[in-house]
Structures are given as C-alpha cells and as structure tokens.
mmCIF file of C-alpha atoms in Angstrom:
data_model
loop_
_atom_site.group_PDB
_atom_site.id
_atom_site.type_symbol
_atom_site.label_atom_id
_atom_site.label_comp_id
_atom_site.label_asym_id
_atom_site.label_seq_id
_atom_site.Cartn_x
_atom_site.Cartn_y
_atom_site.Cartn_z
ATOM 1 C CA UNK P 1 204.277 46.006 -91.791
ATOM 2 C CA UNK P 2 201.463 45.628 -88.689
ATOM 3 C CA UNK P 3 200.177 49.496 -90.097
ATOM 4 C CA UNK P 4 199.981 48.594 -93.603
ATOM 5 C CA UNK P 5 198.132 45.246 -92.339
ATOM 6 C CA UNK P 6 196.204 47.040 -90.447
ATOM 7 C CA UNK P 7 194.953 50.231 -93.219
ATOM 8 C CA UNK P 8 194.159 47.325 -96.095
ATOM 9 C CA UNK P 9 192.098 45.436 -93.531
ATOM 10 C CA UNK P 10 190.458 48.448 -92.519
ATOM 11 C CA UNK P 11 189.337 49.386 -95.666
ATOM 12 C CA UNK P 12 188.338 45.504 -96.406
ATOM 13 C CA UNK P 13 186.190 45.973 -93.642
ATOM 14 C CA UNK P 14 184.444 49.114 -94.819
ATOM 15 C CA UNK P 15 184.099 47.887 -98.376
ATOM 16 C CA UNK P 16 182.278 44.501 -97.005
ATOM 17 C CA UNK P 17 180.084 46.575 -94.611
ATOM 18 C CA UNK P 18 179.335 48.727 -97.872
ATOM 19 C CA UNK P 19 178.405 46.076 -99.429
ATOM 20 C CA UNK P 20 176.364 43.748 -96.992
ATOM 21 C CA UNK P 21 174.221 46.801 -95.874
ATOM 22 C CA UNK P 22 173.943 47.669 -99.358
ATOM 23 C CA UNK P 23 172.424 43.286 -99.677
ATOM 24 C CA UNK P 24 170.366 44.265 -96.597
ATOM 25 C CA UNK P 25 168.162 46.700 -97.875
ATOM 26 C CA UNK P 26 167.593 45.242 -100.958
ATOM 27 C CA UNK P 27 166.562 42.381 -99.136
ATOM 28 C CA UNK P 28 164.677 44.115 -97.225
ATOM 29 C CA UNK P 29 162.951 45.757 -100.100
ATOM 30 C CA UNK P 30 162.048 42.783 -102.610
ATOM 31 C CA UNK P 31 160.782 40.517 -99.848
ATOM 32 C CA UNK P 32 158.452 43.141 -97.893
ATOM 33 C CA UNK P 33 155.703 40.937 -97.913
ATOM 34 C CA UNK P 34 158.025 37.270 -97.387
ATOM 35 C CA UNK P 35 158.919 38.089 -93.832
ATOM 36 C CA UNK P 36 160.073 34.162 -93.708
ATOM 37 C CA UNK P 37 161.718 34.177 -96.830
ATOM 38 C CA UNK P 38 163.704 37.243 -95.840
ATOM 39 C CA UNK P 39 164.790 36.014 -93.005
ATOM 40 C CA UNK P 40 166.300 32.676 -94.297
ATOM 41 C CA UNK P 41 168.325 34.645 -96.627
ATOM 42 C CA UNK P 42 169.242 37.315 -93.652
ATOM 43 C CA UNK P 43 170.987 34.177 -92.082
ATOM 44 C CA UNK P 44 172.395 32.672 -95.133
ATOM 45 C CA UNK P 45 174.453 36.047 -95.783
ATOM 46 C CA UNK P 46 174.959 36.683 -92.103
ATOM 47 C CA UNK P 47 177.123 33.574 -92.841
ATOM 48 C CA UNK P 48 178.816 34.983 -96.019
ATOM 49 C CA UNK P 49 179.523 38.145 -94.013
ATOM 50 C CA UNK P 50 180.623 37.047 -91.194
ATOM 51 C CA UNK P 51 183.129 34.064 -93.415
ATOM 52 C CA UNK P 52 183.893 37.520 -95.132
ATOM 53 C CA UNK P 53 185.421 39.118 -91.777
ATOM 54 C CA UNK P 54 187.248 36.089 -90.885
ATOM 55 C CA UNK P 55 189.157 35.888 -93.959
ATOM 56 C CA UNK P 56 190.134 39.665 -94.035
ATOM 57 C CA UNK P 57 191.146 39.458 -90.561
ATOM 58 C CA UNK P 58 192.868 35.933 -91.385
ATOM 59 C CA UNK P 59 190.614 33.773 -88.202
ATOM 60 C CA UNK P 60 191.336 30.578 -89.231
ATOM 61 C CA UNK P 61 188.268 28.253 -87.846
ATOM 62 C CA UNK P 62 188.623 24.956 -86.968
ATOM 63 C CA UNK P 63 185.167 22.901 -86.227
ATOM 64 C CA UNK P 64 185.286 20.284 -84.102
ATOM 65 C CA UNK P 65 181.835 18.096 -84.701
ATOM 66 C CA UNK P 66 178.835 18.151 -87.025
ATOM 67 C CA UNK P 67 177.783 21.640 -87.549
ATOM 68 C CA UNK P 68 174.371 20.504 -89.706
ATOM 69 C CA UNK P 69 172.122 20.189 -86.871
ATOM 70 C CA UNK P 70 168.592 20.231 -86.286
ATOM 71 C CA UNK P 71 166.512 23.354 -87.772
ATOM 72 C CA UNK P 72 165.953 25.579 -85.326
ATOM 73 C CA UNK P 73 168.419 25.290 -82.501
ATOM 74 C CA UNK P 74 169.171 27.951 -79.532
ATOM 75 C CA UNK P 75 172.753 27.561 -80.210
ATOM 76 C CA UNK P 76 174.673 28.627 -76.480
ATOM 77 C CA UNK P 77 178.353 29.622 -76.693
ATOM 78 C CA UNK P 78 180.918 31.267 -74.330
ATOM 79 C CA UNK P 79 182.127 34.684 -74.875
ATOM 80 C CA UNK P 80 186.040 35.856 -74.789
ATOM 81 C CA UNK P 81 185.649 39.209 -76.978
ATOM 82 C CA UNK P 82 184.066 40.657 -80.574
ATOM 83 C CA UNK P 83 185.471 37.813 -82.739
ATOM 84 C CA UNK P 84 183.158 35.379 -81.493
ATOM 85 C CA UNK P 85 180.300 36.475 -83.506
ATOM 86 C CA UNK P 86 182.355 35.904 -86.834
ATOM 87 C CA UNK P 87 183.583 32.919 -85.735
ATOM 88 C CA UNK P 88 180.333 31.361 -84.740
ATOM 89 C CA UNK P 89 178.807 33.388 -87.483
ATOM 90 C CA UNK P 90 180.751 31.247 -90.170
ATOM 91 C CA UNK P 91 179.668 28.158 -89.114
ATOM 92 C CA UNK P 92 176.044 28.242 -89.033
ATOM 93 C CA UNK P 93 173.426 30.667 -90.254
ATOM 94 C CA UNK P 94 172.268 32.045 -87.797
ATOM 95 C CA UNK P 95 170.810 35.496 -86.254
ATOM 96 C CA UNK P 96 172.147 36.871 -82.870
ATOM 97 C CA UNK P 97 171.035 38.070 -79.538
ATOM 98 C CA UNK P 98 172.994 41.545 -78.811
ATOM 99 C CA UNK P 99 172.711 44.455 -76.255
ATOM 100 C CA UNK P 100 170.720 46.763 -76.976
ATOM 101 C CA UNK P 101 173.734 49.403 -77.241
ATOM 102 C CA UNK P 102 175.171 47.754 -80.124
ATOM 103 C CA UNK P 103 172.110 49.163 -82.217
ATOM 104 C CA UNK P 104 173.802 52.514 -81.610
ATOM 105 C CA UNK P 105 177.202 52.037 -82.960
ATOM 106 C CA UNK P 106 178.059 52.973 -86.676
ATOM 107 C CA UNK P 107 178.332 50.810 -89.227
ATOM 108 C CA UNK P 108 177.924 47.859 -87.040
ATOM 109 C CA UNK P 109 174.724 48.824 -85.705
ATOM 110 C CA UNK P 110 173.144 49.324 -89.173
ATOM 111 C CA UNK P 111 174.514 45.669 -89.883
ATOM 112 C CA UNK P 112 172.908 44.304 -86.883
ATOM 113 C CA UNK P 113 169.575 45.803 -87.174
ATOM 114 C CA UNK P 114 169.512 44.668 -91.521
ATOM 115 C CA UNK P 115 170.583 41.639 -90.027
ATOM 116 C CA UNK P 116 167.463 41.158 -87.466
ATOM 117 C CA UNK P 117 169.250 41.032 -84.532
ATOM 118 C CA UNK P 118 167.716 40.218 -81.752
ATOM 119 C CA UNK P 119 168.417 43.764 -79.334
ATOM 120 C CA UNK P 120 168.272 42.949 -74.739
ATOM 121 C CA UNK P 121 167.930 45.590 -72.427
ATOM 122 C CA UNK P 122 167.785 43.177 -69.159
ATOM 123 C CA UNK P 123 166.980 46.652 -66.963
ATOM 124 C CA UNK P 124 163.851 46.605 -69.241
ATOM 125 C CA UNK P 125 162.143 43.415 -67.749
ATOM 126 C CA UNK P 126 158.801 43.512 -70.273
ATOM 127 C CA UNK P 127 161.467 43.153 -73.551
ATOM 128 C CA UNK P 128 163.341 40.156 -72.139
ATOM 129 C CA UNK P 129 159.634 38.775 -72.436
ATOM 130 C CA UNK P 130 159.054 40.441 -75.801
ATOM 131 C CA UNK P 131 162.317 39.105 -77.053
ATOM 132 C CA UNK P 132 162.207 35.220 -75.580
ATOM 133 C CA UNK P 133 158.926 35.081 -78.147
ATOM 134 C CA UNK P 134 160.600 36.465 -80.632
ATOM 135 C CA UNK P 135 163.332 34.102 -80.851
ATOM 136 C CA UNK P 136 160.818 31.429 -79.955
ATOM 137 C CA UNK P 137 158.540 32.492 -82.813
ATOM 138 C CA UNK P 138 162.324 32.384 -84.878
ATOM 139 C CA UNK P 139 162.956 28.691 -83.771
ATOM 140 C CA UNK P 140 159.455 27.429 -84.434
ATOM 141 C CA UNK P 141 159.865 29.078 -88.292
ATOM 142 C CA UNK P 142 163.445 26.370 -88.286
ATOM 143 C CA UNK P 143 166.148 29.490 -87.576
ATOM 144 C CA UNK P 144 168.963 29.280 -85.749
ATOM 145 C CA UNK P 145 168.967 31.737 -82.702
ATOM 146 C CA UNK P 146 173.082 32.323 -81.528
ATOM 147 C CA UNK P 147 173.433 33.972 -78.113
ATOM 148 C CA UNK P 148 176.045 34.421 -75.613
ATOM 149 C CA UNK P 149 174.540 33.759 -71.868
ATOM 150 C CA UNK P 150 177.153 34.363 -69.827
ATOM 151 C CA UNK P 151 176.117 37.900 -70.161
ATOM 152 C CA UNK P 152 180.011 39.418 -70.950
ATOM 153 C CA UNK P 153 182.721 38.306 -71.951
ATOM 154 C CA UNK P 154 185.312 36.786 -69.994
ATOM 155 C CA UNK P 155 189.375 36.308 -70.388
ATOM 156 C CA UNK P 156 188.847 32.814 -71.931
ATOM 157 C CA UNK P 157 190.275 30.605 -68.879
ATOM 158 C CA UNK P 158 187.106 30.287 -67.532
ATOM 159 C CA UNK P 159 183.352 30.226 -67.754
ATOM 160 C CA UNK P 160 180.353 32.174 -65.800
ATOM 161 C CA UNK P 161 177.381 30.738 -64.507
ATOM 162 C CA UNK P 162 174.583 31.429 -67.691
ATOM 163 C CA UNK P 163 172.035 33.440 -66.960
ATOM 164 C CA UNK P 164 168.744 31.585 -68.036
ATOM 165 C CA UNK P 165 165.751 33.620 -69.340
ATOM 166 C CA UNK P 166 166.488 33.718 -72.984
ATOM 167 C CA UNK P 167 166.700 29.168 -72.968
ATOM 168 C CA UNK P 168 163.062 29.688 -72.143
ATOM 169 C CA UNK P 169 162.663 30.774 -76.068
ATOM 170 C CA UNK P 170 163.614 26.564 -76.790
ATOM 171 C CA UNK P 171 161.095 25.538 -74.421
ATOM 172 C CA UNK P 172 158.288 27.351 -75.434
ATOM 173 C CA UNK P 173 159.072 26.280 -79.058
ATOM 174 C CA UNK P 174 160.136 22.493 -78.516
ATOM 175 C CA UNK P 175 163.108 23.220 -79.849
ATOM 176 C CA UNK P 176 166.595 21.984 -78.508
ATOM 177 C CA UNK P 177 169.699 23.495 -77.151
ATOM 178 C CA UNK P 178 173.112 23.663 -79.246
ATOM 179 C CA UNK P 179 176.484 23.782 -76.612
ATOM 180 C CA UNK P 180 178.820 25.349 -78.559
ATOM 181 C CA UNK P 181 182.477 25.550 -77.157
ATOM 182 C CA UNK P 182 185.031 28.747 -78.798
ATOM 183 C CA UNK P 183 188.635 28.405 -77.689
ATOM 184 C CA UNK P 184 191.346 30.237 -79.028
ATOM 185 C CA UNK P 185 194.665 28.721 -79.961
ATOM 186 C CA UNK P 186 197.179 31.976 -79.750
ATOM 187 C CA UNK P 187 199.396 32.043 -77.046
ATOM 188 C CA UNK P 188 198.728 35.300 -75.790
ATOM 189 C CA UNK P 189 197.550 35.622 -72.299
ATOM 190 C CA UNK P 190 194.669 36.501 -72.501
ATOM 191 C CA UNK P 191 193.886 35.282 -75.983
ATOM 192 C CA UNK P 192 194.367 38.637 -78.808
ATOM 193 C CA UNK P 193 190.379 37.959 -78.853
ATOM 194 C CA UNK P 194 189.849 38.940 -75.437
ATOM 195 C CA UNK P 195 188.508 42.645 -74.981
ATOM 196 C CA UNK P 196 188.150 42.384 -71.035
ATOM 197 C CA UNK P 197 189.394 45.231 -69.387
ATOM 198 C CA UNK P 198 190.533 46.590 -72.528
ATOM 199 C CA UNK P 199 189.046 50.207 -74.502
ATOM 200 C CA UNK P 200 187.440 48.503 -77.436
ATOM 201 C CA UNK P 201 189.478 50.970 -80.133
ATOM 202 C CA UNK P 202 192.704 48.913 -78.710
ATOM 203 C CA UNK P 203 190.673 45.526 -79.065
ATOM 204 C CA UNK P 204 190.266 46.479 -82.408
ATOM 205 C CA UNK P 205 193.610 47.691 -83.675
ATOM 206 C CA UNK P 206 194.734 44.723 -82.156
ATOM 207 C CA UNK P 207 192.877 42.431 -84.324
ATOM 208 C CA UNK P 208 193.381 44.640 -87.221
ATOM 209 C CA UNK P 209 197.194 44.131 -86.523
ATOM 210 C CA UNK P 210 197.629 40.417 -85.682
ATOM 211 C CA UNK P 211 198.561 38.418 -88.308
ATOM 212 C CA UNK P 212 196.377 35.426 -87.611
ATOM 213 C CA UNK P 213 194.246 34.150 -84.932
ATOM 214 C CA UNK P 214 193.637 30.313 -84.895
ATOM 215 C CA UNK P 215 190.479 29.415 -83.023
ATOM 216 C CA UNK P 216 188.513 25.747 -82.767
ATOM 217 C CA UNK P 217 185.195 25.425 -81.824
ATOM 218 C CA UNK P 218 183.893 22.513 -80.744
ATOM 219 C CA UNK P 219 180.083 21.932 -81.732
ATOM 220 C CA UNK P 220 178.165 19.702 -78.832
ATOM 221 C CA UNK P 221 175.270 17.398 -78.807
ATOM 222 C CA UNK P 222 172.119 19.116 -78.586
ATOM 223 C CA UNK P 223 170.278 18.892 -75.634
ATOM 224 C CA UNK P 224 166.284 17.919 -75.861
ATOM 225 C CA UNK P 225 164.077 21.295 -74.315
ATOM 226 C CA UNK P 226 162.157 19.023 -72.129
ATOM 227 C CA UNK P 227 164.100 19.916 -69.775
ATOM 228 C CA UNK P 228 163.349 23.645 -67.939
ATOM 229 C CA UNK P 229 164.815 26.711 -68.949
ATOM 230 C CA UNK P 230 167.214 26.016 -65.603
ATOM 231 C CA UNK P 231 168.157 23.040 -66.334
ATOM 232 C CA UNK P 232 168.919 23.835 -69.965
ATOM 233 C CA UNK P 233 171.185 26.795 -68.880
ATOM 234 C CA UNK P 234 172.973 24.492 -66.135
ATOM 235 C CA UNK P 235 173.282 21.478 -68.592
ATOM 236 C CA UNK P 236 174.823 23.815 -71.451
ATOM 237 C CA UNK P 237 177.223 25.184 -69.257
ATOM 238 C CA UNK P 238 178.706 22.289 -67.799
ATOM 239 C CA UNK P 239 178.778 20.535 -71.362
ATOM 240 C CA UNK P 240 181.094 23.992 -72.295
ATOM 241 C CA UNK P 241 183.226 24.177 -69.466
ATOM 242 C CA UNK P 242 184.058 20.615 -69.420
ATOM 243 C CA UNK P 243 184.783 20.911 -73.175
ATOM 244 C CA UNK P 244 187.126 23.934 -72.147
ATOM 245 C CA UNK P 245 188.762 22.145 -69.569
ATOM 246 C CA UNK P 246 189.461 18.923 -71.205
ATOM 247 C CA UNK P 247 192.785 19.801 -72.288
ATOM 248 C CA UNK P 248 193.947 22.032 -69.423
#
C-alpha cells in the first residue's frame, strides 16, 4: 500500500510542478513591465502551490494565532527538514530565502527561481549585502519575506542560536519581525520531517510514504524593527524556543 501511496503522490507532484512552472512563466511573460504586480501574484500562488503539496502529501496544518499580519513582515521560523517551506508556505504568501544550491536542483530549482526566491551564498560576503536590500526593497513594496535563520535544519527538539544578517533587511525597511514556531505532532523520533543526518532521496520517500504528518504552527506577535538586527535575531529566537518548549 506505502508503494502505491508513494507512485500516485509522485506523479501528483510532477503534474503540480508541471503546472505551477507552466503559471510561472506566463506570469512572467504578461507582467514584464509590472515587476510589483508580478510579484504579488508570485506569492499568492506560492501559497496555492505550496497548499497544493500539503494536500498531496496529506500535512495537515494547524495555525495557532492570527496569520493576517502586517504587510510586509520578515517572517523567522525554525527549521526541522523540507516540509517546512509548504507548511509555512500555506499560511502566508510569501517568497523565501534559500541556498544558493537549491537553484541547481531539477524541478525544484526552476520553481524557486519562477518563484523569486531569494538565493545566499554566505562564503560570498558582497551577496549577503546584495540580498538583505533585496528583501528590504521586498518588505518596503508590503511582501512577506520567509526565511529560516538558524542556518540548517535541526532534529526538532531544539533550536540554534539565529544567525543575524538577513533581520537587518526589517531594519533598513521599518518593517517588523514575524516569530513563527513549526512543531510536528508525529511520534517519530525525530519527527518523519526531519532530514538531519539523513540522504535527502530517503527524506523524500519517506514523506512520499507516510500517510499523514500533523504539524501546528504557532504564529507570534511581531516584534517592532527598532530594535537592531541583534536584538531582533535574539528576541525571535527566544519567543520560538519558549513557544517550543512550553509543552515539553
């Protein structure tokens, strides 16, 4: 039964790739000289897409808190493994900060870059610049900016230190911060989510196998950028971690 799951949602996956890149260049095409008006509907189906994935893989989202915030949020979330972008994708329309090797990948990579997603090399020092006024320049125009700071992605049972350049894109566009909690319900150990020390073709069957993957995520009050890019990093991640913790 877990192979049969696993071909149909396969080929779901393909046939929604298929058809979102397919939305992505005709985007792309009609609104060549809208660069703002493309965008907003870039995020709008980056939210269909990603509710899309969910469903075929059967991620059943719960939100915890008000996820209409203000326009234009940095919104900061923990990362356990490759569902979190769906997940966090289906609640808010948003456009993602990725490493740059994702660009690279098939399918996926011609998603991400139709999708205006935001590429980091941190050994490239001059881009992390480029790209903090890019999403600054995104925030200012009222887009959401999604990002994972912790750098990697973790087991779940804990949280790293962020790393802080990329909240000085809300500071330099007066923008706030949006904590954003993801915990995972299953009762693996780690969660089925997690893709730590795991071969990402097993992190994938796995998903494509599991029958369903319950997951809440816990939206947090925003937090003003008057604050440094520091302090921002250091307030977001104790507002998560606590959050994870609570019920530990």
């Amino acid at each position: 039964m877990s192979i049969i799951r696993a071909i149909v949602r396969l080929l779901c996956l393909l046939s929604v790739a298929l058809v979102f890149i397919g939305i992505g260049f005709w985007l792309r095409t009609i609104y060549i000289r809208r660069p703002v008006l493309h965008k907003r509907h870039l995020s709008e189906f980056t939210c269909r897409w990603a509710k899309c994935i969910c469903r075929i893989l059967n991620i059943r989202v719960q939100i915890q808190g008000e996820a209409r915030k203000s326009a234009g949020v940095l919104i900061v979330a923990n990362h356990v493994g490759s569902p979190d972008i769906f997940v966090l994708g289906s609640c808010f329309n948003t456009f993602f900060l990725s490493m740059h090797d994702v660009a690279d990948w098939p399918v996926a990579g011609t998603l991400a870059r139709l999708g205006h997603t935001v590429f980091v090399d941190r050994s490239r020092k001059h881009q992390v610049k480029d790209n903090i006024n890019n999403i600054a320049d995104r925030l200012r125009n009222g887009f959401h900016v999604a990002l994972f700071p912790e750098g990697q992605a973790t087991d779940g049972s804990h949280v790293l230190p962020f790393k802080t350049s990329h909240f000085e894109a809300a500071v330099l566009a007066a923008r706030p911060v949006l904590p954003v909690a993801i915990r995972y319900l299953d009762k693996n150990c780690p969660s089925i989510a997690c893709w730590t020390g795991t071969a990402f073709a097993v992190h994938f069957i796995r998903l494509l196998t599991n029958s369903v993957l319950e997951v809440e995520v816990c939206i947090l009050p925003e937090i003003s950028s008057e604050l440094g890019r520091r302090e921002l990093a250091l307030e977001s991640y104790s507002a998560i971690r606590a959050e994870l913790c609570r019920d530990n």
